Structure formats: C-alpha cells, structure tokens
Coordinates of C-alpha atoms in Angstrom, one line a residue:
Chain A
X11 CA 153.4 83.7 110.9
X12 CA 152.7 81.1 108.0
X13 CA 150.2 79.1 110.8
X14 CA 148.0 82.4 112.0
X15 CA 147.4 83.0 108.6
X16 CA 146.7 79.4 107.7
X17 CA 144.6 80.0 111.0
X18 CA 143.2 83.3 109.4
X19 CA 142.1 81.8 106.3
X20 CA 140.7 78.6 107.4
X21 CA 138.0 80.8 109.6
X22 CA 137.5 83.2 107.2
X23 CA 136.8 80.7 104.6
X24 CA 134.3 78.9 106.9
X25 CA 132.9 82.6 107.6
X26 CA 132.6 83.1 103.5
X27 CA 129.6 80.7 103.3
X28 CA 126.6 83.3 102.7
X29 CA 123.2 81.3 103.0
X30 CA 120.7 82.2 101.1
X31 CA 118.2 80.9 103.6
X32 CA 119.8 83.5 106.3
X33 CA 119.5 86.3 103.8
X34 CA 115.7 85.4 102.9
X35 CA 115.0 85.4 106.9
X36 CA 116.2 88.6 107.3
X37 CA 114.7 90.0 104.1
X38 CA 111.5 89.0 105.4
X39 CA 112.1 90.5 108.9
X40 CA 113.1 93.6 107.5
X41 CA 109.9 93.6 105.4
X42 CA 107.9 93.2 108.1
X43 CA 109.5 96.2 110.0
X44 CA 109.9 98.6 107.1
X45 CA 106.2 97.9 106.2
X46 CA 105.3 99.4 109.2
X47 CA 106.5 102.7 108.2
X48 CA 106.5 102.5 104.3
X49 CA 105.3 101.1 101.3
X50 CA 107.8 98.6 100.0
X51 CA 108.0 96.2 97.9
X52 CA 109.7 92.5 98.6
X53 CA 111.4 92.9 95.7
X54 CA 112.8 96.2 96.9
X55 CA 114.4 95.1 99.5
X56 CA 118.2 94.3 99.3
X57 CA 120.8 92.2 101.7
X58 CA 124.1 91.6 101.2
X59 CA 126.1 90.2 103.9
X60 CA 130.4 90.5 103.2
X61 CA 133.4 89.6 105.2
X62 CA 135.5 92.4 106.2
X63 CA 139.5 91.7 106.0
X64 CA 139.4 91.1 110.0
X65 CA 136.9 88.6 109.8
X66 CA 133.9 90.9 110.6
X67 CA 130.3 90.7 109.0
X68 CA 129.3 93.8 107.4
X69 CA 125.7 93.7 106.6
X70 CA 123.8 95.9 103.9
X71 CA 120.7 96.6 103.7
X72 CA 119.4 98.4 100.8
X73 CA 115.3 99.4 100.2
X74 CA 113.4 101.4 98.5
X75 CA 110.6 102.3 99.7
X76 CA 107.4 104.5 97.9
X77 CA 106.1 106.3 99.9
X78 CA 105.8 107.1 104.5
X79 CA 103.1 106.1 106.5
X80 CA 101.0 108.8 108.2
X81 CA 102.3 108.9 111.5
X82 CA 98.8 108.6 113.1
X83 CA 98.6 105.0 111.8
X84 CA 101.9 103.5 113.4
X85 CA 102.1 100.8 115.5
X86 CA 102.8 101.0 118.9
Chain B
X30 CA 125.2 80.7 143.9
X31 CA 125.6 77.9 141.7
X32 CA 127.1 77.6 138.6
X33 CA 127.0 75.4 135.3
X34 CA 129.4 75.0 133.6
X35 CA 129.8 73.3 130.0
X36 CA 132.9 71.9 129.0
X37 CA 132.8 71.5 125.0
X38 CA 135.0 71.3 121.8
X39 CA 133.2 70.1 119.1
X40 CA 136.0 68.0 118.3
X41 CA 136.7 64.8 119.8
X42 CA 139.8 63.9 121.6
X43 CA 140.9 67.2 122.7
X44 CA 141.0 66.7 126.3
X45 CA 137.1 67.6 127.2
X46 CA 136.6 64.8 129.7
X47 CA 140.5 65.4 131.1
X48 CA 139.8 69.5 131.6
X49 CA 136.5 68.9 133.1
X50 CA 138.0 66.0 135.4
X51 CA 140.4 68.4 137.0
X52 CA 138.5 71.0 136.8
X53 CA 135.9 69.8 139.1
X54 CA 138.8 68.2 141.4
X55 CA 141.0 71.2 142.0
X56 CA 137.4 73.1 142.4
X57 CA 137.0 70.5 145.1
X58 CA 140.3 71.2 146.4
X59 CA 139.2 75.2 146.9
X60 CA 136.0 73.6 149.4
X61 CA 133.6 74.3 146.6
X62 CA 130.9 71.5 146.2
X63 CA 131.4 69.9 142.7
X64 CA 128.7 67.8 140.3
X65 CA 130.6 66.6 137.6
X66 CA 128.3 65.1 134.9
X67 CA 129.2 62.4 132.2
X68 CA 126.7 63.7 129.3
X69 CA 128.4 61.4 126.7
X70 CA 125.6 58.9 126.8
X71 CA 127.2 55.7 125.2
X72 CA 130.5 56.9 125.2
X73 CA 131.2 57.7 129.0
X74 CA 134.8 58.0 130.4
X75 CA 134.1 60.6 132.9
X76 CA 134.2 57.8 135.3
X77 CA 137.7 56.1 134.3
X78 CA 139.2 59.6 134.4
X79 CA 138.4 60.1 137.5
X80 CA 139.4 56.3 138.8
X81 CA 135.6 55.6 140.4
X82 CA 134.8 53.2 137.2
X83 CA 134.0 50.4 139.9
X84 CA 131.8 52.7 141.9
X85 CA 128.8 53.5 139.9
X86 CA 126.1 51.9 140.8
X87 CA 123.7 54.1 138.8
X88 CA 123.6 56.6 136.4
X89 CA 121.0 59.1 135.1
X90 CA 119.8 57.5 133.3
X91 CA 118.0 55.3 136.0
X92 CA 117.3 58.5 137.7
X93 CA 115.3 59.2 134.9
X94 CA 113.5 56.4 134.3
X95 CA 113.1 56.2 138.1
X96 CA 115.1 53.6 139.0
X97 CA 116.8 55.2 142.1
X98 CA 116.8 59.1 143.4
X99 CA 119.2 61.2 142.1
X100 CA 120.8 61.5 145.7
X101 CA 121.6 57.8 145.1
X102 CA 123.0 58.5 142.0
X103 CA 126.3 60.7 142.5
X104 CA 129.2 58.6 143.6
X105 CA 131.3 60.8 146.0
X106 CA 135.2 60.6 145.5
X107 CA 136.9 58.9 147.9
X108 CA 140.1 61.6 148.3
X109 CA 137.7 65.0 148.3
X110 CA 134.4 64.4 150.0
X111 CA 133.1 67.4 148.3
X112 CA 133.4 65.9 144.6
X113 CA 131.0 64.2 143.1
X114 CA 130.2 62.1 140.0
X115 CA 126.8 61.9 138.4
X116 CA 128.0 59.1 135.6
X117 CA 125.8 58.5 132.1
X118 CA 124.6 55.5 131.1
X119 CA 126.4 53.0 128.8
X120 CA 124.0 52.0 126.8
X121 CA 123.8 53.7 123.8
X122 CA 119.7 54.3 123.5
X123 CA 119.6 57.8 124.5
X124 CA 117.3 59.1 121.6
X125 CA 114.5 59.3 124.6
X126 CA 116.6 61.6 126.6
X127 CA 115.0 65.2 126.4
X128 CA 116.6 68.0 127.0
X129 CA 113.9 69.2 129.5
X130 CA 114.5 66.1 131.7
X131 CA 118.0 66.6 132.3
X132 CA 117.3 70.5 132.6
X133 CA 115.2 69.4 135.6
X134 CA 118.4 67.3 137.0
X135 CA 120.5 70.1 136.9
X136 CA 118.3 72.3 138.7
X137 CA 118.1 70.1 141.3
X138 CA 121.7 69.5 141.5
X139 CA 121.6 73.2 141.9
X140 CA 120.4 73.6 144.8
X141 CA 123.4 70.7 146.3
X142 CA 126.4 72.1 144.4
X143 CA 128.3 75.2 144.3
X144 CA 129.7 73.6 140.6
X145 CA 128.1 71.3 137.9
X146 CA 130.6 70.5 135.5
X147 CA 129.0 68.8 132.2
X148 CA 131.2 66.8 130.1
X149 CA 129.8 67.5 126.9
X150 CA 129.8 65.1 124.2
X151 CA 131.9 65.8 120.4
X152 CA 130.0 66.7 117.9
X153 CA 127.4 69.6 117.7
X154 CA 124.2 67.0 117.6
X155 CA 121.6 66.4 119.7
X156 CA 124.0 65.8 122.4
X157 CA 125.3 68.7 122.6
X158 CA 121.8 70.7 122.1
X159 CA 121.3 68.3 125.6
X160 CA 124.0 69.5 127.1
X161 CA 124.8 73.5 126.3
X162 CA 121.1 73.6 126.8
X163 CA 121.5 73.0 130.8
X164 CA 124.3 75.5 131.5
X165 CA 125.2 79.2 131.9
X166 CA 128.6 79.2 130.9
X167 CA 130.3 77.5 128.6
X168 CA 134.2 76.7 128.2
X169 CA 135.3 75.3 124.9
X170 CA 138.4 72.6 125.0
X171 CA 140.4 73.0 121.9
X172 CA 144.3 71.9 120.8
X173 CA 146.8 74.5 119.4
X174 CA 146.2 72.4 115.9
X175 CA 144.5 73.7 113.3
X176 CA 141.7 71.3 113.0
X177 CA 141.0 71.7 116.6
X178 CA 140.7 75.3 116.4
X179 CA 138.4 75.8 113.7
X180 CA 136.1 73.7 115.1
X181 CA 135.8 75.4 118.4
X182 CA 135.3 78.4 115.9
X183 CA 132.7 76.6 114.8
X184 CA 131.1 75.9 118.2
X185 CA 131.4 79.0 119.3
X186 CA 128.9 80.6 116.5
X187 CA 126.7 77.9 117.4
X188 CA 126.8 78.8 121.5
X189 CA 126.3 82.4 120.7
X190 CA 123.1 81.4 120.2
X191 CA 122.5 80.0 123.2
X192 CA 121.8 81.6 126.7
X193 CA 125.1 81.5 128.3
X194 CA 126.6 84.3 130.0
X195 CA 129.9 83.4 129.4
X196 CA 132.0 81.4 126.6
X197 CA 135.6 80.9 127.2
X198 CA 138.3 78.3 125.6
X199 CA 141.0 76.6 127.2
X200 CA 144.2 75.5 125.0
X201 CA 145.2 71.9 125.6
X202 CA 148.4 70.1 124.9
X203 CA 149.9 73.4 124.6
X204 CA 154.0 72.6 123.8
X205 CA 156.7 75.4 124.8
X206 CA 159.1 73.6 122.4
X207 CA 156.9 74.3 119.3
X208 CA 155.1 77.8 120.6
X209 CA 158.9 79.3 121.4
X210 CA 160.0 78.9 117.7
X211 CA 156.7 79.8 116.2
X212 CA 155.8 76.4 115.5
X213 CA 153.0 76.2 117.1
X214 CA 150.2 78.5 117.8
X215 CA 150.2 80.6 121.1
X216 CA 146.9 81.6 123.0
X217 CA 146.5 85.2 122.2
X218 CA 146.8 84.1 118.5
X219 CA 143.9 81.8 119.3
X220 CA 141.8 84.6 121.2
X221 CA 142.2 86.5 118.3
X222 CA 140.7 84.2 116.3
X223 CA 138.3 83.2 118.2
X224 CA 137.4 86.4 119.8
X225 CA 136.8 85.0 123.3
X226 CA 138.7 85.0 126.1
X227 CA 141.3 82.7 127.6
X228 CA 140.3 80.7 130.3
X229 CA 143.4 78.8 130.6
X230 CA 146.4 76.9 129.1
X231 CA 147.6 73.3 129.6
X232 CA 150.6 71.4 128.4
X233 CA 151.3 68.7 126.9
X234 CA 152.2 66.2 129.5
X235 CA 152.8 62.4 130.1
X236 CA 151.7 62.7 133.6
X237 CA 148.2 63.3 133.0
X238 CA 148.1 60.0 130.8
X239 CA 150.4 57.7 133.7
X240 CA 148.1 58.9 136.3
X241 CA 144.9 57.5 134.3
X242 CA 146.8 54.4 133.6
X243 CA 147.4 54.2 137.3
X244 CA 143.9 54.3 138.2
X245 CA 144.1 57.1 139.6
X246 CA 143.3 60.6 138.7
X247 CA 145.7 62.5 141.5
X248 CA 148.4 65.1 139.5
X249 CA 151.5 65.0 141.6
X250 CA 152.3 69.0 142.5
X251 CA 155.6 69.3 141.1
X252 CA 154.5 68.6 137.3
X253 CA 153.5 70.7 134.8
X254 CA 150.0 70.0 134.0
X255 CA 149.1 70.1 137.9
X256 CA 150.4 73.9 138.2
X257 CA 148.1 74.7 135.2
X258 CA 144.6 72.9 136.0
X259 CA 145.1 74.9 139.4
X260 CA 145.6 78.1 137.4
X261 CA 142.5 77.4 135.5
X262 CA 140.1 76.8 138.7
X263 CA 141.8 80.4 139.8
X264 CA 140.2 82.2 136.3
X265 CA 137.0 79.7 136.6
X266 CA 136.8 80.6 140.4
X267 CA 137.4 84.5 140.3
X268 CA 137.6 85.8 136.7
X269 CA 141.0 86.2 136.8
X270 CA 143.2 86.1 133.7
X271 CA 146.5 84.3 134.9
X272 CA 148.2 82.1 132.2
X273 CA 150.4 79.5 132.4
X274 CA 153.5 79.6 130.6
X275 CA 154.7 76.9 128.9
X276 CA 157.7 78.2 127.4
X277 CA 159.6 79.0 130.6
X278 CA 161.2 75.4 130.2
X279 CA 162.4 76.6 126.9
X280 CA 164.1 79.6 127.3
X281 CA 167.7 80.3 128.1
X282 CA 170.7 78.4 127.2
X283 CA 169.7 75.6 129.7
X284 CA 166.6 75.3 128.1
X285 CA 167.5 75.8 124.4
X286 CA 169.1 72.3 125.1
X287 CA 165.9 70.9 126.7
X288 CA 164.0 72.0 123.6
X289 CA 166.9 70.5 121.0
X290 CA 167.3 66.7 122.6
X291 CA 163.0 66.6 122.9
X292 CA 162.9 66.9 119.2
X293 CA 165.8 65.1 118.3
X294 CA 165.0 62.0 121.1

C-alpha cells in the first residue's frame, strides 16, 4: 500500500506542474474561438487547469463576454 | 499488413533492447517476417543481444548516405530465416540523421516485413522524436521501481501526442518474491497509474543475462522468461490480454520456502 501511494504521489506531483505557457496557448485559442461569436476581452478570459484526487485534469474556463454576434455574420 | 512497432522507456537500462530482441524472435517463431531496428545511433547493442555482432556489414547509416541498398543492409539470423536485423551505426555523428530519411526506410521495410521492431533509444531527445516518429504503435519498457515507472509516465504524455494507434507497457524484471508480499508493485497497480494497458510481464531472470553472455540469444523453453516473451508476442500478435504470473513460484508452502532462502541466500 505504502509504494502505490509513493507511486500515486510521485505522478501526481509531476502532474502538479501548471505551465503558464500551456495556459496562455489555450487562452489565446479560446479567444480566437469565442471572438467569433462575442465580444470579449483578453483579459476576460479565465483558465485554470487543477488535478483532481485521481489524477485527472479538470480544466476551467471562465469568460465574460459583452455582448453576441448577429448570427448573419458567423463564420462558416 | 505491416506493423511498427516502438519499443521505448524513457529510461535507460530497463530492458528496451532485451524486450524488443525477443520480441522480434518469438514473432519470427510465429512465421511472421520481422525488421528489428537498432535506433540507438552510437550506442547500439541490438546486435550483441541478438549474437549477430560479427555479421554486420552495414548499417543505416550507409544506407543513407548510399553506401549500399538497404536489401544489403539487414543481416538475416542464422536460426529463424524470417528475422532480420537492420543494425545502426556506431559512430556517434548522427545529428545529420532526419527524421524524414528514416521515415522513408521504414516504409520501405514495409512493404518486406510483416513486423518492424525499433529499438528506441533512452531519453526523450531527438532520438526518440526519430524513432516514435516512424511507428504506429508504441510499447513502453518500464521496471516495477519507482523511478522506472514515472518515467514511462512521463513518456507516455509525450506519445499521446504523437500519431500512434496504440501505447502499451510491458513490466520487466518483474519478481514474485517481492510482488506476493506487497513489496513490489504488481501490473494492474502500474496500469492504473499509467492508464494504459498491459502488454505483458517479464521476470526477473538470470537466463536472459547467461544466454547473452553465451553469445547467443536462444531462451531455453523450460525457464521463466522464455514462457513470458512468448506470452507477449500472443497480446502483440492478437490483442489478447494473457499475463504471466510470476508469483506462482511463490505461493504454497513449497514455495513460501523458495521465497524465504532467495532473500536470505
């Protein structure tokens, strides 16, 4: 028991590292793709990336966006 | 349909060159038509594992440069006709060596074999950008040590962002002594951390070291190691999920004394 959980934290340790260069790829990904479909700011946008307790990523994503693009105008 | 296959660990001296060795042999064995490729450029042992050390003639190196065809290249082994050796260079220049040119080897050696086993170099440099690059499937070598194991983690974030179809680990050195009294960590707690599947087990044995010191690269049936390299072509071969178990040794009364004079001798 006492080596999976060595085992456990070693990965979940390496797994812990949260790069800010990931973080500012994806915010700029999901910049371009909410842009599309609202005004937002690059400011507005919000990622945070945890580690769940079984060794999962859960990714947030939080925006705020100030107003919807007319329909007629989205990309295809 | 061919397939290539990767054989990788990230760490070094885990048993890569020894898994993909047998591998390719016991392959053979099954009438398949094996490529086994040394991509340690350098460092090549590929060759001594499999005894035909005093039989290369070229490597691919020449075959890219154009020294000789790649035909000329492969040595054949001498007990299974269908098993062949495409051995790496020993010189350790191999900065020229793109990744495209040795892409174009291995389609060719694609359309020859059923099986192209690449011995990947340690490390998760440019080597091993060479050599995951080439392949479909990957299988990564790790120990049941701790060290061993969070490297393949390691590796196996980095393949998940390659192409491959299919990434699965094999446990090496595995002992039944240590894994019966918890001592030692078993496969499913290594798939679970991990979270890819098994592709096989092998234990710990002496043979597989006597054989290479006897130039010679034949497991005897009757041992161990033999039994679980054949199990390991089966899951490579169909899919299958067999497992060899080393603990059997280990169990009963007959084997609780087994397990007592290995660690105390």
């Amino acid at each position: 028991m006492e080596l999976i959980s060595r085992l456990d934290n070693v990965i979940k340790k390496d797994k812990q590292l949260n790069p800010q260069y990931m973080k500012d790829v994806i915010k700029s990904d999901i910049f371009y793709l909410l842009n599309n479909y609202f005004e937002v700011e690059y400011s507005d946008i919000d990622i945070n990336i945890d580690l769940t307790d079984n060794n999962m990523y859960s990714i947030n994503i939080n925006a705020i966006g100030d107003r919807m693009k007319a329909m007629q105008i989205l990309p295809r | 349909m061919s397939r290539v296959i990767v054989v990788t660990s990230g760490k070094g001296g885990v048993g890569k060159t020894t898994v993909c060795a047998n591998l390719g042999l016991n392959l053979a064995k099954k009438n398949y038509r094996v490529c086994v490729i040394d991509m340690d450029i350098g460092l090549n042992n590929l060759d001594v594992v499999l005894g035909m050390e005093n039989r290369v003639l070229y490597s691919m190196q020449d075959v890219l440069e154009g020294k000789c065809r790649l035909r000329q290249a492969l040595v054949e082994d001498s007990t299974y006709p269908l098993l062949y050796l495409l051995s790496s260079g020993n010189v350790a220049h191999n900065l020229s060596i793109r990744p495209e040119y040795i892409k174009a080897v291995i389609d060719e050696l694609k359309t020859i074999f059923d099986y192209v086993l690449i011995d990947c170099p340690a490390g998760i440099d440019a080597g091993f950008n060479r050599s995951v690059i080439c392949a479909e499937e990957a299988l990564v070598v790790t120990t049941p040590h701790l060290s061993s194991i969070r490297d393949a983690d390691k590796v196996v974030t980095i393949l998940s962002t390659y192409n491959l179809s299919s990434i699965k680990f094999v446990v090496n050195r595995a002992r039944g002594d240590l894994i019966i009294d918890k001592l030692m960590l078993d496969v499913y707690d290594i798939s679970k951390a991990l979270k890819i599947e098994f592709g096989g087990v092998i234990p710990e044995d002496d043979n597989v070291t006597i054989t290479q010191v006897q130039n010679c690269n034949r497991l005897d049936y009757k041992i161990p190691s033999h039994k679980a390299f054949l199990i390991l072509s089966d899951n490579i071969e169909t899919g299958s999920k067999k497992l060899y178990d080393c603990t059997y040794k280990y169990k009963g009364v007959i084997g609780g004394m087994r397990k007592f004079f290995k660690r105390k001798i």
